[in-house]
Amino acid sequence: MSRVLLTALVSLLAACASTPEDVWPEREVSIFQMRLREPFPLVYNYRLMDGPPKGRLILRLHVNAAGDVRGVRLVQSSGQPNLDEGAMQSVWKASFHPWRVDGQAVPVSVVLPLQR
């Protein structure tokens, strides 16, 4: 790869990494403090698992000021990769009422414990 192309690629990646959507909000709230706009299903690939999914996992969601999920991180694994992955993919479909501070909608980091 040429040096010019490599430099352009590194600059592009650095620009993408510094976008506001990649910065996780410092304000942390529990999922029990949030209000869903509508229920969303948690979908797992049962065929890849030994029976129904069982386990406890914790996710952290980056919810922007509009209430949309902009990031998902696995904080604590259930020990079953398919359960973890299914939960992570499912929460991208969630939409919340915006979190408000002094009447202003603000982005938040939401802690979501799941037990199956």
MMTF fields as JSON, N, C-alpha, C and O atoms, coordinates in Angstrom:
{
  "mmtfVersion": "1.0.0",
  "mmtfProducer": "UNKNOWN",
  "numBonds": 463,
  "numAtoms": 464,
  "numGroups": 116,
  "numChains": 1,
  "numModels": 1,
  "chainsPerModel": [1],
  "groupsPerChain": [116],
  "chainIdList": ["A"],
  "bondAtomList": [4, 2, 8, 6, 12, 10, 16, 14, 20, 18, 24, 22, 28, 26, 32, 30, 36, 34, 40, 38, 44, 42, 48, 46, 52, 50, 56, 54, 60, 58, 64, 62, 68, 66, 72, 70, 76, 74, 80, 78, 84, 82, 88, 86, 92, 90, 96, 94, 100, 98, 104, 102, 108, 106, 112, 110, 116, 114, 120, 118, 124, 122, 128, 126, 132, 130, 136, 134, 140, 138, 144, 142, 148, 146, 152, 150, 156, 154, 160, 158, 164, 162, 168, 166, 172, 170, 176, 174, 180, 178, 184, 182, 188, 186, 192, 190, 196, 194, 200, 198, 204, 202, 208, 206, 212, 210, 216, 214, 220, 218, 224, 222, 228, 226, 232, 230, 236, 234, 240, 238, 244, 242, 248, 246, 252, 250, 256, 254, 260, 258, 264, 262, 268, 266, 272, 270, 276, 274, 280, 278, 284, 282, 288, 286, 292, 290, 296, 294, 300, 298, 304, 302, 308, 306, 312, 310, 316, 314, 320, 318, 324, 322, 328, 326, 332, 330, 336, 334, 340, 338, 344, 342, 348, 346, 352, 350, 356, 354, 360, 358, 364, 362, 368, 366, 372, 370, 376, 374, 380, 378, 384, 382, 388, 386, 392, 390, 396, 394, 400, 398, 404, 402, 408, 406, 412, 410, 416, 414, 420, 418, 424, 422, 428, 426, 432, 430, 436, 434, 440, 438, 444, 442, 448, 446, 452, 450, 456, 454, 460, 458],
  "bondOrderList": [1, 1, 1, 1, 1, 1, 1, 1, 1, 1, 1, 1, 1, 1, 1, 1, 1, 1, 1, 1, 1, 1, 1, 1, 1, 1, 1, 1, 1, 1, 1, 1, 1, 1, 1, 1, 1, 1, 1, 1, 1, 1, 1, 1, 1, 1, 1, 1, 1, 1, 1, 1, 1, 1, 1, 1, 1, 1, 1, 1, 1, 1, 1, 1, 1, 1, 1, 1, 1, 1, 1, 1, 1, 1, 1, 1, 1, 1, 1, 1, 1, 1, 1, 1, 1, 1, 1, 1, 1, 1, 1, 1, 1, 1, 1, 1, 1, 1, 1, 1, 1, 1, 1, 1, 1, 1, 1, 1, 1, 1, 1, 1, 1, 1, 1],
  "groupList": [{"groupName": "MET", "atomNameList": ["N", "CA", "C", "O"], "elementList": ["N", "C", "C", "O"], "formalChargeList": [0, 0, 0, 0], "bondAtomList": [1, 0, 2, 1, 3, 2], "bondOrderList": [1, 1, 2], "singleLetterCode": "M", "chemCompType": "L-PEPTIDE LINKING"}, {"groupName": "SER", "atomNameList": ["N", "CA", "C", "O"], "elementList": ["N", "C", "C", "O"], "formalChargeList": [0, 0, 0, 0], "bondAtomList": [1, 0, 2, 1, 3, 2], "bondOrderList": [1, 1, 2], "singleLetterCode": "S", "chemCompType": "L-PEPTIDE LINKING"}, {"groupName": "ARG", "atomNameList": ["N", "CA", "C", "O"], "elementList": ["N", "C", "C", "O"], "formalChargeList": [0, 0, 0, 0], "bondAtomList": [1, 0, 2, 1, 3, 2], "bondOrderList": [1, 1, 2], "singleLetterCode": "R", "chemCompType": "L-PEPTIDE LINKING"}, {"groupName": "VAL", "atomNameList": ["N", "CA", "C", "O"], "elementList": ["N", "C", "C", "O"], "formalChargeList": [0, 0, 0, 0], "bondAtomList": [1, 0, 2, 1, 3, 2], "bondOrderList": [1, 1, 2], "singleLetterCode": "V", "chemCompType": "L-PEPTIDE LINKING"}, {"groupName": "LEU", "atomNameList": ["N", "CA", "C", "O"], "elementList": ["N", "C", "C", "O"], "formalChargeList": [0, 0, 0, 0], "bondAtomList": [1, 0, 2, 1, 3, 2], "bondOrderList": [1, 1, 2], "singleLetterCode": "L", "chemCompType": "L-PEPTIDE LINKING"}, {"groupName": "THR", "atomNameList": ["N", "CA", "C", "O"], "elementList": ["N", "C", "C", "O"], "formalChargeList": [0, 0, 0, 0], "bondAtomList": [1, 0, 2, 1, 3, 2], "bondOrderList": [1, 1, 2], "singleLetterCode": "T", "chemCompType": "L-PEPTIDE LINKING"}, {"groupName": "ALA", "atomNameList": ["N", "CA", "C", "O"], "elementList": ["N", "C", "C", "O"], "formalChargeList": [0, 0, 0, 0], "bondAtomList": [1, 0, 2, 1, 3, 2], "bondOrderList": [1, 1, 2], "singleLetterCode": "A", "chemCompType": "L-PEPTIDE LINKING"}, {"groupName": "CYS", "atomNameList": ["N", "CA", "C", "O"], "elementList": ["N", "C", "C", "O"], "formalChargeList": [0, 0, 0, 0], "bondAtomList": [1, 0, 2, 1, 3, 2], "bondOrderList": [1, 1, 2], "singleLetterCode": "C", "chemCompType": "L-PEPTIDE LINKING"}, {"groupName": "PRO", "atomNameList": ["N", "CA", "C", "O"], "elementList": ["N", "C", "C", "O"], "formalChargeList": [0, 0, 0, 0], "bondAtomList": [1, 0, 2, 1, 3, 2], "bondOrderList": [1, 1, 2], "singleLetterCode": "P", "chemCompType": "L-PEPTIDE LINKING"}, {"groupName": "GLU", "atomNameList": ["N", "CA", "C", "O"], "elementList": ["N", "C", "C", "O"], "formalChargeList": [0, 0, 0, 0], "bondAtomList": [1, 0, 2, 1, 3, 2], "bondOrderList": [1, 1, 2], "singleLetterCode": "E", "chemCompType": "L-PEPTIDE LINKING"}, {"groupName": "ASP", "atomNameList": ["N", "CA", "C", "O"], "elementList": ["N", "C", "C", "O"], "formalChargeList": [0, 0, 0, 0], "bondAtomList": [1, 0, 2, 1, 3, 2], "bondOrderList": [1, 1, 2], "singleLetterCode": "D", "chemCompType": "L-PEPTIDE LINKING"}, {"groupName": "TRP", "atomNameList": ["N", "CA", "C", "O"], "elementList": ["N", "C", "C", "O"], "formalChargeList": [0, 0, 0, 0], "bondAtomList": [1, 0, 2, 1, 3, 2], "bondOrderList": [1, 1, 2], "singleLetterCode": "W", "chemCompType": "L-PEPTIDE LINKING"}, {"groupName": "ILE", "atomNameList": ["N", "CA", "C", "O"], "elementList": ["N", "C", "C", "O"], "formalChargeList": [0, 0, 0, 0], "bondAtomList": [1, 0, 2, 1, 3, 2], "bondOrderList": [1, 1, 2], "singleLetterCode": "I", "chemCompType": "L-PEPTIDE LINKING"}, {"groupName": "PHE", "atomNameList": ["N", "CA", "C", "O"], "elementList": ["N", "C", "C", "O"], "formalChargeList": [0, 0, 0, 0], "bondAtomList": [1, 0, 2, 1, 3, 2], "bondOrderList": [1, 1, 2], "singleLetterCode": "F", "chemCompType": "L-PEPTIDE LINKING"}, {"groupName": "GLN", "atomNameList": ["N", "CA", "C", "O"], "elementList": ["N", "C", "C", "O"], "formalChargeList": [0, 0, 0, 0], "bondAtomList": [1, 0, 2, 1, 3, 2], "bondOrderList": [1, 1, 2], "singleLetterCode": "Q", "chemCompType": "L-PEPTIDE LINKING"}, {"groupName": "TYR", "atomNameList": ["N", "CA", "C", "O"], "elementList": ["N", "C", "C", "O"], "formalChargeList": [0, 0, 0, 0], "bondAtomList": [1, 0, 2, 1, 3, 2], "bondOrderList": [1, 1, 2], "singleLetterCode": "Y", "chemCompType": "L-PEPTIDE LINKING"}, {"groupName": "ASN", "atomNameList": ["N", "CA", "C", "O"], "elementList": ["N", "C", "C", "O"], "formalChargeList": [0, 0, 0, 0], "bondAtomList": [1, 0, 2, 1, 3, 2], "bondOrderList": [1, 1, 2], "singleLetterCode": "N", "chemCompType": "L-PEPTIDE LINKING"}, {"groupName": "GLY", "atomNameList": ["N", "CA", "C", "O"], "elementList": ["N", "C", "C", "O"], "formalChargeList": [0, 0, 0, 0], "bondAtomList": [1, 0, 2, 1, 3, 2], "bondOrderList": [1, 1, 2], "singleLetterCode": "G", "chemCompType": "PEPTIDE LINKING"}, {"groupName": "LYS", "atomNameList": ["N", "CA", "C", "O"], "elementList": ["N", "C", "C", "O"], "formalChargeList": [0, 0, 0, 0], "bondAtomList": [1, 0, 2, 1, 3, 2], "bondOrderList": [1, 1, 2], "singleLetterCode": "K", "chemCompType": "L-PEPTIDE LINKING"}, {"groupName": "HIS", "atomNameList": ["N", "CA", "C", "O"], "elementList": ["N", "C", "C", "O"], "formalChargeList": [0, 0, 0, 0], "bondAtomList": [1, 0, 2, 1, 3, 2], "bondOrderList": [1, 1, 2], "singleLetterCode": "H", "chemCompType": "L-PEPTIDE LINKING"}],
  "groupTypeList": [0, 1, 2, 3, 4, 4, 5, 6, 4, 3, 1, 4, 4, 6, 6, 7, 6, 1, 5, 8, 9, 10, 3, 11, 8, 9, 2, 9, 3, 1, 12, 13, 14, 0, 2, 4, 2, 9, 8, 13, 8, 4, 3, 15, 16, 15, 2, 4, 0, 10, 17, 8, 8, 18, 17, 2, 4, 12, 4, 2, 4, 19, 3, 16, 6, 6, 17, 10, 3, 2, 17, 3, 2, 4, 3, 14, 1, 1, 17, 14, 8, 16, 4, 10, 9, 17, 6, 0, 14, 1, 3, 11, 18, 6, 1, 13, 19, 8, 11, 2, 3, 10, 17, 14, 6, 3, 8, 3, 1, 3, 3, 4, 8, 4, 14, 2],
  "groupIdList": [1, 2, 3, 4, 5, 6, 7, 8, 9, 10, 11, 12, 13, 14, 15, 16, 17, 18, 19, 20, 21, 22, 23, 24, 25, 26, 27, 28, 29, 30, 31, 32, 33, 34, 35, 36, 37, 38, 39, 40, 41, 42, 43, 44, 45, 46, 47, 48, 49, 50, 51, 52, 53, 54, 55, 56, 57, 58, 59, 60, 61, 62, 63, 64, 65, 66, 67, 68, 69, 70, 71, 72, 73, 74, 75, 76, 77, 78, 79, 80, 81, 82, 83, 84, 85, 86, 87, 88, 89, 90, 91, 92, 93, 94, 95, 96, 97, 98, 99, 100, 101, 102, 103, 104, 105, 106, 107, 108, 109, 110, 111, 112, 113, 114, 115, 116],
  "secStructList": [7, 7, 2, 2, 2, 2, 2, 2, 2, 2, 2, 2, 2, 2, 2, 2, 2, 6, 1, 4, 4, 4, 1, 7, 7, 1, 7, 3, 3, 3, 4, 4, 4, 7, 7, 5, 1, 1, 7, 7, 7, 7, 7, 7, 7, 4, 4, 4, 1, 1, 1, 1, 7, 7, 7, 3, 3, 3, 3, 3, 3, 3, 3, 7, 6, 6, 1, 5, 3, 3, 3, 3, 3, 3, 3, 3, 7, 7, 1, 7, 2, 2, 2, 2, 2, 2, 2, 2, 2, 2, 2, 6, 6, 7, 5, 5, 7, 7, 3, 3, 3, 6, 6, 3, 3, 3, 7, 3, 3, 3, 3, 3, 3, 3, 3, 7],
  "xCoordList": [0.849, 0.0, 0.899, 1.886, 0.559, 1.403, 1.291, 0.297, 2.318, 2.354, 1.226, 0.645, 0.906, -0.16, -1.511, -2.305, -1.761, -3.011, -3.108, -4.171, -2.018, -1.991, -2.257, -3.008, -1.65, -1.864, -3.321, -3.903, -3.914, -5.317, -6.232, -7.198, -5.923, -6.733, -6.657, -7.679, -5.467, -5.292, -6.043, -6.675, -5.987, -6.705, -8.207, -8.911, -8.694, -10.128, -10.578, -11.609, -9.814, -10.163, -10.128, -10.981, -9.173, -9.083, -10.279, -10.811, -10.712, -11.873, -13.136, -13.972, -13.277, -14.445, -14.454, -15.513, -13.307, -13.213, -13.527, -13.886, -13.4, -13.614, -14.995, -15.264, -15.868, -17.207, -17.965, -17.713, -18.894, -19.629, -20.362, -20.491, -20.842, -21.569, -20.685, -21.199, -19.363, -18.463, -18.116, -17.524, -18.479, -18.193, -19.381, -20.51, -19.121, -20.2, -20.548, -19.659, -21.839, -22.264, -21.769, -21.714, -21.416, -20.981, -22.166, -22.039, -23.323, -24.506, -25.002, -25.322, -25.063, -25.474, -26.805, -26.985, -27.738, -29.041, -29.366, -28.839, -30.236, -30.686, -31.782, -32.503, -31.897, -32.956, -34.32, -35.281, -34.418, -35.689, -36.104, -37.252, -35.177, -35.486, -35.906, -36.435, -35.677, -35.985, -37.391, -37.918, -37.987, -39.292, -39.146, -38.73, -39.493, -39.469, -40.596, -41.684, -40.329, -41.41, -42.365, -43.581, -41.804, -42.604, -41.744, -40.52, -42.37, -41.596, -40.81, -41.209, -39.704, -38.912, -38.577, -38.329, -38.568, -38.286, -36.787, -35.973, -36.44, -35.071, -35.039, -35.726, -34.252, -34.227, -32.887, -31.824, -32.963, -31.764, -31.831, -32.922, -30.693, -30.65, -30.614, -29.547, -31.813, -31.926, -31.227, -30.756, -31.156, -30.541, -29.063, -28.51, -28.429, -27.006, -26.756, -25.61, -27.841, -27.693, -28.181, -28.943, -27.732, -28.19, -29.445, -29.358, -30.597, -31.853, -32.097, -31.392, -33.102, -33.424, -32.259, -31.514, -32.101, -30.995, -31.184, -32.283, -30.124, -30.144, -28.853, -27.772, -28.994, -27.814, -28.139, -29.249, -27.14, -27.277, -26.188, -25.025, -26.581, -25.606, -25.964, -27.099, -24.998, -25.222, -24.723, -23.596, -25.59, -25.243, -25.222, -25.891, -24.463, -24.473, -24.879, -24.284, -25.906, -26.414, -26.082, -26.212, -25.66, -25.503, -26.808, -27.093, -27.592, -28.866, -28.697, -28.376, -28.915, -28.707, -29.875, -30.84, -29.792, -30.802, -32.174, -33.186, -32.231, -33.507, -34.124, -35.285, -33.352, -33.846, -33.466, -33.938, -32.611, -32.186, -30.905, -30.029, -30.802, -29.595, -28.503, -28.695, -27.35, -26.223, -24.993, -23.995, -25.072, -23.952, -24.384, -25.261, -23.759, -24.055, -22.735, -21.909, -22.539, -21.343, -21.751, -22.708, -21.02, -21.222, -20.362, -19.135, -21.002, -20.29, -19.972, -18.865, -20.952, -20.76, -21.396, -22.586, -20.619, -21.096, -21.91, -21.7, -22.838, -23.616, -22.814, -23.176, -21.728, -20.952, -21.416, -20.814, -22.48, -22.992, -22.909, -23.738, -21.924, -21.734, -22.982, -23.229, -23.763, -24.959, -26.025, -26.734, -26.142, -27.072, -26.62, -27.427, -25.33, -24.781, -24.997, -25.476, -24.644, -24.76, -26.216, -26.519, -27.117, -28.537, -29.085, -29.834, -28.712, -29.166, -28.602, -29.317, -27.322, -26.694, -27.341, -27.565, -27.638, -28.284, -29.712, -30.164, -30.422, -31.83, -32.0, -32.929, -31.11, -31.313, -31.103, -31.505, -30.479, -30.348, -31.719, -31.854, -32.743, -34.1, -34.856, -35.942, -34.305, -34.988, -35.001, -34.078, -36.06, -36.193, -36.85, -37.876, -36.25, -36.689, -37.218, -36.912, -38.019, -38.35, -37.071, -36.354, -36.771, -35.516, -35.403, -36.39, -34.17, -33.877, -33.728, -33.041, -34.369, -34.357, -33.72, -33.938, -32.938, -32.34, -32.699, -32.342, -33.404, -33.865, -34.622, -34.476, -35.428, -36.251, -35.542, -36.185, -34.239, -33.461, -33.192, -32.784, -33.419, -33.077, -31.559, -30.88, -31.03, -29.582, -29.272, -30.096, -28.1, -27.707, -27.353, -26.883, -27.584, -27.28, -26.67, -26.815, -25.996, -25.477, -26.407, -26.552, -27.046, -28.063, -27.535, -27.048, -27.636, -27.217, -28.419, -29.475, -28.243, -29.341, -28.928, -28.217, -29.364, -29.112, -30.199, -31.376, -29.811, -30.767, -30.567, -29.434, -31.64, -31.575, -32.572, -33.744, -32.102, -32.972, -32.895, -33.543],
  "yCoordList": [-1.163, 0.0, 1.231, 1.287, 2.199, 3.387, 4.224, 4.159, 5.0, 5.833, 6.862, 7.142, 7.427, 8.426, 7.788, 8.363, 6.597, 5.904, 5.521, 5.649, 5.06, 4.69, 5.906, 5.809, 7.041, 8.272, 8.714, 9.134, 8.623, 9.002, 8.083, 8.541, 6.788, 5.822, 6.087, 6.055, 6.346, 6.64, 7.919, 7.976, 8.948, 10.2, 9.98, 10.538, 9.172, 8.878, 8.135, 8.471, 7.128, 6.381, 7.273, 7.144, 8.157, 9.073, 10.009, 10.301, 10.484, 11.373, 10.645, 11.206, 9.396, 8.608, 8.321, 8.34, 8.06, 7.716, 8.903, 8.72, 10.111, 11.273, 11.896, 12.971, 11.236, 11.78, 11.723, 10.834, 12.657, 12.68, 11.376, 11.019, 10.659, 9.42, 8.343, 7.41, 8.458, 7.464, 7.762, 6.926, 8.942, 9.321, 8.91, 9.339, 8.08, 7.585, 8.631, 9.26, 8.822, 9.82, 9.468, 8.298, 10.487, 10.276, 10.007, 9.279, 10.594, 10.407, 8.98, 8.546, 8.249, 6.848, 6.698, 7.207, 5.991, 5.735, 4.249, 3.548, 3.792, 2.401, 2.253, 3.206, 1.075, 0.807, 1.039, 1.361, 0.883, 1.063, 2.527, 2.829, 3.435, 4.857, 5.321, 6.423, 4.499, 4.864, 4.402, 3.462, 5.062, 4.659, 4.29, 5.107, 3.047, 2.585, 3.233, 3.455, 3.535, 4.021, 2.887, 3.075, 1.714, 0.511, -0.7, -0.637, -1.809, -3.012, -3.518, -3.321, -4.163, -4.789, -6.205, -6.449, -7.14, -8.534, -8.788, -8.227, -9.634, -10.136, -11.443, -12.401, -11.483, -12.631, -13.348, -12.728, -14.661, -15.49, -16.585, -16.979, -17.078, -18.179, -19.48, -19.982, -20.018, -21.22, -22.426, -23.308, -22.47, -23.635, -23.767, -24.866, -22.666, -22.712, -22.944, -22.995, -23.083, -23.233, -24.604, -25.269, -25.004, -26.245, -25.948, -25.689, -25.979, -25.675, -24.187, -23.391, -23.806, -22.39, -21.638, -22.203, -20.367, -19.596, -19.351, -19.023, -19.507, -19.241, -18.528, -18.87, -17.549, -16.831, -15.393, -14.909, -14.726, -13.321, -12.559, -12.96, -11.448, -10.594, -9.142, -8.823, -8.279, -6.847, -6.134, -6.342, -5.286, -4.469, -3.005, -2.606, -2.217, -0.759, -0.206, -0.537, 0.643, 1.236, 2.72, 3.413, 3.196, 4.635, 5.077, 4.717, 5.857, 6.367, 7.864, 8.604, 8.31, 9.725, 10.567, 10.032, 11.877, 12.795, 12.557, 12.921, 11.953, 11.649, 10.353, 10.059, 9.574, 8.318, 7.092, 5.991, 7.271, 6.157, 5.525, 6.216, 4.196, 3.476, 3.743, 3.507, 4.237, 4.55, 3.697, 3.773, 2.884, 2.015, 0.958, 1.195, -0.214, -1.317, -1.956, -2.276, -2.141, -2.815, -3.914, -3.77, -5.002, -6.096, -5.815, -5.789, -5.606, -5.322, -6.616, -6.797, -7.527, -8.828, -9.897, -9.825, -10.882, -11.965, -12.983, -13.179, -13.617, -14.708, -16.006, -16.978, -16.011, -17.234, -18.009, -19.019, -17.541, -18.159, -17.12, -16.212, -17.242, -16.245, -15.993, -14.854, -17.019, -16.813, -16.008, -15.211, -16.208, -15.427, -13.972, -13.061, -13.752, -12.4, -11.686, -10.552, -12.348, -11.735, -11.448, -10.393, -12.367, -12.161, -10.963, -10.16, -10.845, -9.706, -8.403, -7.405, -8.407, -7.194, -6.754, -5.563, -7.706, -7.362, -6.87, -5.964, -7.458, -7.107, -5.681, -4.987, -5.231, -3.92, -2.766, -1.639, -3.027, -1.975, -1.514, -0.401, -2.362, -2.027, -1.195, -0.696, -1.037, -0.294, 1.2, 1.738, 1.843, 3.293, 3.802, 3.28, 4.816, 5.325, 6.752, 7.471, 7.135, 8.547, 9.224, 8.661, 10.41, 11.07, 11.291, 11.548, 11.183, 11.493, 13.003, 13.613, 13.6, 15.062, 15.537, 14.971, 16.581, 17.263, 18.732, 19.36, 19.276, 20.665, 20.953, 22.022, 19.989, 20.164, 19.908, 19.9, 19.701, 19.461, 17.974, 17.302, 17.456, 16.062, 15.928, 16.729, 14.9, 14.685, 13.209, 12.34, 12.927, 11.526, 10.895, 11.572, 9.587, 8.872, 7.502, 6.956, 6.996, 5.633, 4.82, 5.108, 3.794, 3.022, 1.629, 0.911, 1.257, -0.063, -1.0, -0.734, -2.098, -3.042, -4.435, -5.117, -4.886, -6.263, -7.158, -6.798, -8.312, -9.269, -10.62, -11.068, -11.259, -12.593, -13.469, -13.116, -14.616, -15.572, -16.884, -17.851],
  "zCoordList": [0.0, 0.0, 0.0, 0.733, -0.811, -0.899, 0.369, 1.093, 0.615, 1.812, 1.798, 2.846, 0.646, 0.536, 0.882, 1.628, 0.333, 0.605, 2.081, 2.69, 2.644, 4.053, 4.942, 5.913, 4.621, 5.38, 5.29, 6.29, 4.103, 3.924, 4.735, 5.344, 4.739, 5.482, 6.985, 7.67, 7.499, 8.918, 9.281, 10.336, 8.43, 8.693, 8.715, 9.557, 7.793, 7.733, 8.988, 9.571, 9.408, 10.618, 11.854, 12.732, 11.932, 13.076, 13.098, 14.169, 11.941, 11.866, 12.292, 12.999, 11.865, 12.235, 13.729, 14.357, 14.294, 15.711, 16.604, 17.767, 16.085, 16.929, 16.743, 17.279, 15.995, 15.816, 17.132, 17.945, 17.364, 18.632, 18.939, 20.11, 17.934, 18.17, 18.797, 19.415, 18.648, 19.217, 20.668, 21.35, 21.139, 22.517, 23.372, 23.131, 24.37, 25.226, 26.268, 26.842, 26.516, 27.51, 28.91, 29.286, 29.664, 31.048, 31.964, 32.949, 31.642, 32.477, 32.319, 31.213, 33.434, 33.417, 34.142, 35.249, 33.5, 34.113, 33.991, 33.128, 34.867, 34.832, 33.778, 33.482, 33.226, 32.263, 32.907, 32.209, 34.215, 34.921, 35.005, 35.329, 34.716, 34.694, 33.297, 33.146, 32.289, 30.904, 30.539, 31.134, 29.566, 29.051, 27.583, 26.762, 27.267, 25.878, 25.099, 25.629, 23.835, 22.973, 22.645, 22.601, 22.416, 22.193, 22.508, 22.389, 22.911, 23.24, 22.025, 20.877, 22.308, 21.245, 21.684, 22.864, 20.741, 21.119, 21.27, 20.535, 22.225, 22.321, 21.541, 21.897, 20.488, 19.588, 19.721, 19.672, 19.889, 20.012, 18.964, 18.553, 18.529, 17.58, 18.377, 18.73, 18.653, 19.483, 18.86, 19.579, 17.538, 16.885, 17.222, 17.176, 17.558, 17.887, 19.373, 19.818, 20.137, 21.58, 22.022, 21.32, 23.181, 23.806, 24.612, 25.812, 23.981, 24.661, 24.762, 24.142, 25.548, 25.702, 26.336, 27.137, 25.98, 26.537, 28.021, 28.468, 28.776, 30.211, 30.575, 30.096, 31.418, 31.857, 32.199, 31.978, 32.741, 33.111, 32.39, 32.39, 31.77, 31.113, 31.377, 31.733, 31.203, 31.378, 30.134, 29.685, 29.586, 28.425, 28.827, 29.781, 28.109, 28.253, 26.886, 25.861, 26.899, 25.669, 25.638, 26.646, 24.496, 24.277, 23.619, 22.476, 24.35, 23.839, 23.616, 24.546, 22.373, 22.065, 22.566, 23.113, 22.382, 22.898, 22.276, 22.875, 21.087, 20.441, 20.976, 20.692, 21.749, 22.303, 21.502, 21.787, 20.495, 19.646, 20.171, 20.69, 20.03, 20.447, 19.421, 18.228, 19.885, 19.009, 19.297, 18.581, 20.353, 20.675, 21.674, 22.504, 21.589, 22.495, 22.892, 22.037, 24.193, 24.698, 25.664, 26.425, 25.622, 26.562, 27.788, 27.695, 28.934, 30.185, 30.905, 31.412, 30.951, 31.6, 30.736, 30.43, 30.345, 29.489, 30.287, 31.484, 29.59, 30.189, 30.174, 30.836, 29.416, 29.235, 28.01, 27.647, 27.375, 26.152, 25.033, 24.974, 24.151, 23.097, 22.247, 21.85, 21.963, 21.139, 21.877, 21.262, 23.172, 23.979, 24.023, 23.835, 24.273, 24.315, 22.99, 22.96, 21.896, 20.562, 20.214, 19.657, 20.534, 20.254, 21.002, 20.444, 22.262, 23.064, 22.516, 22.426, 22.149, 21.619, 20.306, 20.089, 19.44, 18.168, 18.376, 17.676, 19.331, 19.564, 20.08, 19.668, 20.982, 21.589, 20.616, 20.904, 19.469, 18.454, 17.973, 17.464, 18.13, 17.679, 18.711, 18.418, 19.905, 20.969, 20.661, 20.05, 21.097, 20.971, 22.255, 22.691, 22.841, 24.128, 24.002, 23.051, 24.99, 25.119, 25.594, 26.421, 25.095, 25.482, 26.988, 27.677, 27.474, 28.87, 28.952, 28.132, 29.939, 30.029, 31.337, 32.409, 31.204, 32.345, 32.186, 31.19, 33.171, 33.112, 31.817, 31.224, 31.39, 30.194, 28.875, 27.826, 28.903, 27.681, 27.511, 28.458, 26.303, 26.012, 25.952, 25.309, 26.635, 26.666, 26.39, 26.675, 25.842, 25.651, 26.99, 27.904, 27.093, 28.325, 28.006, 26.912, 29.003, 28.966, 29.848, 31.036, 29.265, 29.972, 30.311, 29.438, 31.589, 32.031, 31.935, 32.508, 31.203, 30.958, 31.389, 30.651, 32.594, 33.005, 32.41, 32.42, 31.898, 31.332, 31.998, 32.173, 32.362, 32.956, 32.223, 32.095, 31.74, 31.043, 31.772, 31.373]
}
